[in-house]
PDB file of C-alpha atoms in Angstrom:
ATOM      1  CA  HIS K  14     178.862  58.957  71.704  1.00  0.00           C
ATOM      2  CA  VAL K  15     176.966  61.706  69.901  1.00  0.00           C
ATOM      3  CA  GLN K  16     175.903  64.672  71.976  1.00  0.00           C
ATOM      4  CA  LEU K  17     173.816  67.734  71.228  1.00  0.00           C
ATOM      5  CA  VAL K  18     173.868  70.524  73.778  1.00  0.00           C
ATOM      6  CA  GLU K  19     171.451  73.435  73.693  1.00  0.00           C
ATOM      7  CA  SER K  20     171.977  76.799  75.331  1.00  0.00           C
ATOM      8  CA  GLY K  21     170.515  80.276  75.315  1.00  0.00           C
ATOM      9  CA  GLY K  22     167.169  79.668  76.969  1.00  0.00           C
ATOM     10  CA  GLY K  23     165.878  81.844  79.759  1.00  0.00           C
ATOM     11  CA  SER K  24     163.088  84.063  80.989  1.00  0.00           C
ATOM     12  CA  VAL K  25     161.998  86.974  78.821  1.00  0.00           C
ATOM     13  CA  GLN K  26     159.074  89.346  78.613  1.00  0.00           C
ATOM     14  CA  PRO K  27     156.481  89.264  75.825  1.00  0.00           C
ATOM     15  CA  GLY K  28     157.720  90.951  72.692  1.00  0.00           C
ATOM     16  CA  GLU K  29     161.366  90.253  73.406  1.00  0.00           C
ATOM     17  CA  SER K  30     163.761  88.165  71.364  1.00  0.00           C
ATOM     18  CA  LEU K  31     165.964  85.211  72.191  1.00  0.00           C
ATOM     19  CA  ARG K  32     168.663  83.276  70.362  1.00  0.00           C
ATOM     20  CA  LEU K  33     169.115  79.606  71.058  1.00  0.00           C
ATOM     21  CA  SER K  34     172.255  77.673  70.198  1.00  0.00           C
ATOM     22  CA  CYS K  35     173.014  74.004  69.831  1.00  0.00           C
ATOM     23  CA  THR K  36     176.415  72.400  69.485  1.00  0.00           C
ATOM     24  CA  ALA K  37     176.847  68.854  68.221  1.00  0.00           C
ATOM     25  CA  SER K  38     179.825  66.657  69.041  1.00  0.00           C
ATOM     26  CA  VAL K  39     179.930  65.522  65.398  1.00  0.00           C
ATOM     27  CA  GLY K  40     178.733  67.015  62.149  1.00  0.00           C
ATOM     28  CA  MET K  41     175.044  66.577  61.426  1.00  0.00           C
ATOM     29  CA  TYR K  42     173.718  66.924  57.901  1.00  0.00           C
ATOM     30  CA  PHE K  43     170.136  67.446  58.962  1.00  0.00           C
ATOM     31  CA  MET K  44     169.294  69.509  62.028  1.00  0.00           C
ATOM     32  CA  ALA K  45     166.117  70.906  63.483  1.00  0.00           C
ATOM     33  CA  TRP K  46     164.513  72.672  66.401  1.00  0.00           C
ATOM     34  CA  PHE K  47     161.501  71.339  68.268  1.00  0.00           C
ATOM     35  CA  ARG K  48     159.689  72.480  71.380  1.00  0.00           C
ATOM     36  CA  GLN K  49     157.453  70.903  73.962  1.00  0.00           C
ATOM     37  CA  ALA K  50     155.205  72.647  76.437  1.00  0.00           C
ATOM     38  CA  PRO K  51     153.900  70.842  79.540  1.00  0.00           C
ATOM     39  CA  GLY K  52     151.068  68.501  78.631  1.00  0.00           C
ATOM     40  CA  LYS K  53     151.552  68.992  74.906  1.00  0.00           C
ATOM     41  CA  GLU K  54     153.135  67.041  72.086  1.00  0.00           C
ATOM     42  CA  ARG K  55     156.633  67.881  70.959  1.00  0.00           C
ATOM     43  CA  GLU K  56     156.262  70.040  67.877  1.00  0.00           C
ATOM     44  CA  ALA K  57     158.657  70.921  65.110  1.00  0.00           C
ATOM     45  CA  LEU K  58     159.656  74.526  64.544  1.00  0.00           C
ATOM     46  CA  ALA K  59     162.221  74.545  61.775  1.00  0.00           C
ATOM     47  CA  ALA K  60     164.753  72.363  60.010  1.00  0.00           C
ATOM     48  CA  ILE K  61     167.875  72.991  57.980  1.00  0.00           C
ATOM     49  CA  ASP K  62     170.346  70.835  56.096  1.00  0.00           C
ATOM     50  CA  ALA K  63     174.068  71.299  55.581  1.00  0.00           C
ATOM     51  CA  THR K  64     173.468  73.198  52.335  1.00  0.00           C
ATOM     52  CA  ASP K  65     171.141  75.641  54.135  1.00  0.00           C
ATOM     53  CA  ASN K  66     167.896  74.365  52.670  1.00  0.00           C
ATOM     54  CA  LEU K  67     165.274  75.449  55.196  1.00  0.00           C
ATOM     55  CA  VAL K  68     161.781  74.486  56.176  1.00  0.00           C
ATOM     56  CA  TYR K  69     159.624  76.163  58.793  1.00  0.00           C
ATOM     57  CA  ALA K  70     156.547  74.933  60.590  1.00  0.00           C
ATOM     58  CA  GLU K  71     153.510  77.185  60.628  1.00  0.00           C
ATOM     59  CA  SER K  72     153.392  77.609  64.416  1.00  0.00           C
ATOM     60  CA  MET K  73     156.045  80.314  64.732  1.00  0.00           C
ATOM     61  CA  LYS K  74     156.617  81.111  61.076  1.00  0.00           C
ATOM     62  CA  GLY K  75     157.616  84.714  60.577  1.00  0.00           C
ATOM     63  CA  ARG K  76     159.085  84.969  64.054  1.00  0.00           C
ATOM     64  CA  LEU K  77     161.873  82.436  63.614  1.00  0.00           C
ATOM     65  CA  THR K  78     165.161  82.254  61.811  1.00  0.00           C
ATOM     66  CA  ILE K  79     167.079  78.993  61.777  1.00  0.00           C
ATOM     67  CA  SER K  80     170.730  78.988  60.797  1.00  0.00           C
ATOM     68  CA  ARG K  81     173.836  76.897  61.233  1.00  0.00           C
ATOM     69  CA  ASP K  82     177.604  77.073  61.213  1.00  0.00           C
ATOM     70  CA  ASN K  83     178.959  73.840  59.812  1.00  0.00           C
ATOM     71  CA  SER K  84     182.517  74.703  60.826  1.00  0.00           C
ATOM     72  CA  ARG K  85     181.394  74.727  64.456  1.00  0.00           C
ATOM     73  CA  ASN K  86     178.806  71.911  64.247  1.00  0.00           C
ATOM     74  CA  ALA K  87     176.415  74.546  65.530  1.00  0.00           C
ATOM     75  CA  LEU K  88     172.741  75.245  65.037  1.00  0.00           C
ATOM     76  CA  TYR K  89     170.943  78.454  65.952  1.00  0.00           C
ATOM     77  CA  LEU K  90     167.379  79.640  66.379  1.00  0.00           C
ATOM     78  CA  GLN K  91     166.619  83.324  66.497  1.00  0.00           C
ATOM     79  CA  MET K  92     163.155  83.975  67.921  1.00  0.00           C
ATOM     80  CA  SER K  93     161.453  87.347  67.941  1.00  0.00           C
ATOM     81  CA  ASN K  94     158.257  88.865  69.335  1.00  0.00           C
ATOM     82  CA  LEU K  95     157.976  86.077  71.856  1.00  0.00           C
ATOM     83  CA  LYS K  96     154.584  85.347  73.408  1.00  0.00           C
ATOM     84  CA  PRO K  97     153.610  83.573  76.631  1.00  0.00           C
ATOM     85  CA  GLU K  98     152.386  80.616  74.578  1.00  0.00           C
ATOM     86  CA  ASP K  99     155.950  80.178  73.297  1.00  0.00           C
ATOM     87  CA  SER K 100     157.015  79.056  76.766  1.00  0.00           C
ATOM     88  CA  ALA K 101     158.349  75.534  76.414  1.00  0.00           C
ATOM     89  CA  MET K 102     161.406  73.343  76.471  1.00  0.00           C
ATOM     90  CA  TYR K 103     163.257  73.794  73.201  1.00  0.00           C
ATOM     91  CA  TYR K 104     165.159  70.872  71.723  1.00  0.00           C
ATOM     92  CA  CYS K 105     167.824  70.525  69.088  1.00  0.00           C
ATOM     93  CA  ALA K 106     167.793  67.413  66.913  1.00  0.00           C
ATOM     94  CA  GLY K 107     170.153  65.984  64.348  1.00  0.00           C
ATOM     95  CA  ASP K 108     170.506  63.124  61.910  1.00  0.00           C
ATOM     96  CA  ASN K 109     172.843  61.960  59.159  1.00  0.00           C
ATOM     97  CA  THR K 110     170.505  59.527  57.434  1.00  0.00           C
ATOM     98  CA  TRP K 111     170.323  60.413  53.766  1.00  0.00           C
ATOM     99  CA  ARG K 112     167.062  61.848  52.508  1.00  0.00           C
ATOM    100  CA  ARG K 113     166.086  64.208  49.734  1.00  0.00           C
ATOM    101  CA  GLN K 114     165.190  67.109  51.975  1.00  0.00           C
ATOM    102  CA  SER K 115     164.824  68.233  55.544  1.00  0.00           C
ATOM    103  CA  THR K 116     161.903  66.915  57.524  1.00  0.00           C
ATOM    104  CA  LEU K 117     159.864  68.304  60.388  1.00  0.00           C
ATOM    105  CA  ARG K 118     158.913  64.847  61.623  1.00  0.00           C
ATOM    106  CA  ARG K 119     160.275  63.743  64.983  1.00  0.00           C
ATOM    107  CA  SER K 120     161.011  60.325  63.566  1.00  0.00           C
ATOM    108  CA  GLY K 121     163.444  61.920  61.145  1.00  0.00           C
ATOM    109  CA  TYR K 122     165.970  62.647  63.878  1.00  0.00           C
ATOM    110  CA  LYS K 123     168.017  60.117  65.745  1.00  0.00           C
ATOM    111  CA  TYR K 124     169.931  62.438  68.041  1.00  0.00           C
ATOM    112  CA  TRP K 125     168.432  64.851  70.543  1.00  0.00           C
ATOM    113  CA  GLY K 126     169.689  67.342  73.065  1.00  0.00           C
ATOM    114  CA  GLN K 127     168.440  67.660  76.633  1.00  0.00           C
ATOM    115  CA  GLY K 128     166.614  70.884  75.903  1.00  0.00           C
ATOM    116  CA  THR K 129     166.768  74.479  77.051  1.00  0.00           C
ATOM    117  CA  GLN K 130     163.856  76.145  78.812  1.00  0.00           C
ATOM    118  CA  VAL K 131     162.261  79.287  77.414  1.00  0.00           C
ATOM    119  CA  THR K 132     159.780  81.136  79.607  1.00  0.00           C
ATOM    120  CA  VAL K 133     157.869  84.166  78.362  1.00  0.00           C
ATOM    121  CA  SER K 134     155.923  86.090  81.000  1.00  0.00           C
TER     122      SER K 134
END
C-alpha cells in the first residue's frame, strides 16, 4: 500500500516563507506538488524526477523551489514571499510510470497524499 504523507503546512503572515515536506512509503521516480483552494481546480506547482530534472508552473514561479532526497523518499517545497492568494491545501503526488520527462498534469500521477493546509493572512 503506497502512502504519501505531507507535512509542514500552517498559518503564516504575508511575505513569510514555508517549507513543505512529503515522505513516500516507496521510491517514486516522478514527484510533484499541487495545490487546491476552496472552489478552485487543483493546480500544479512544480514537478521533479529522480535525476532532479525540474519543471515549474507559472503560478508561483520565482517563489518556489522544489527538491527531493531520494535516500529518504522525500520531496520538499520551499515557498517564499507568501501571499493570501497562496492559501490552499497543498498536495504531494508521485508516480513510477515511465515517461520522457516530468509532467504538471494531474493525470500523470497515480499516488496522492492527503494534503497539508497553508493559510496566509
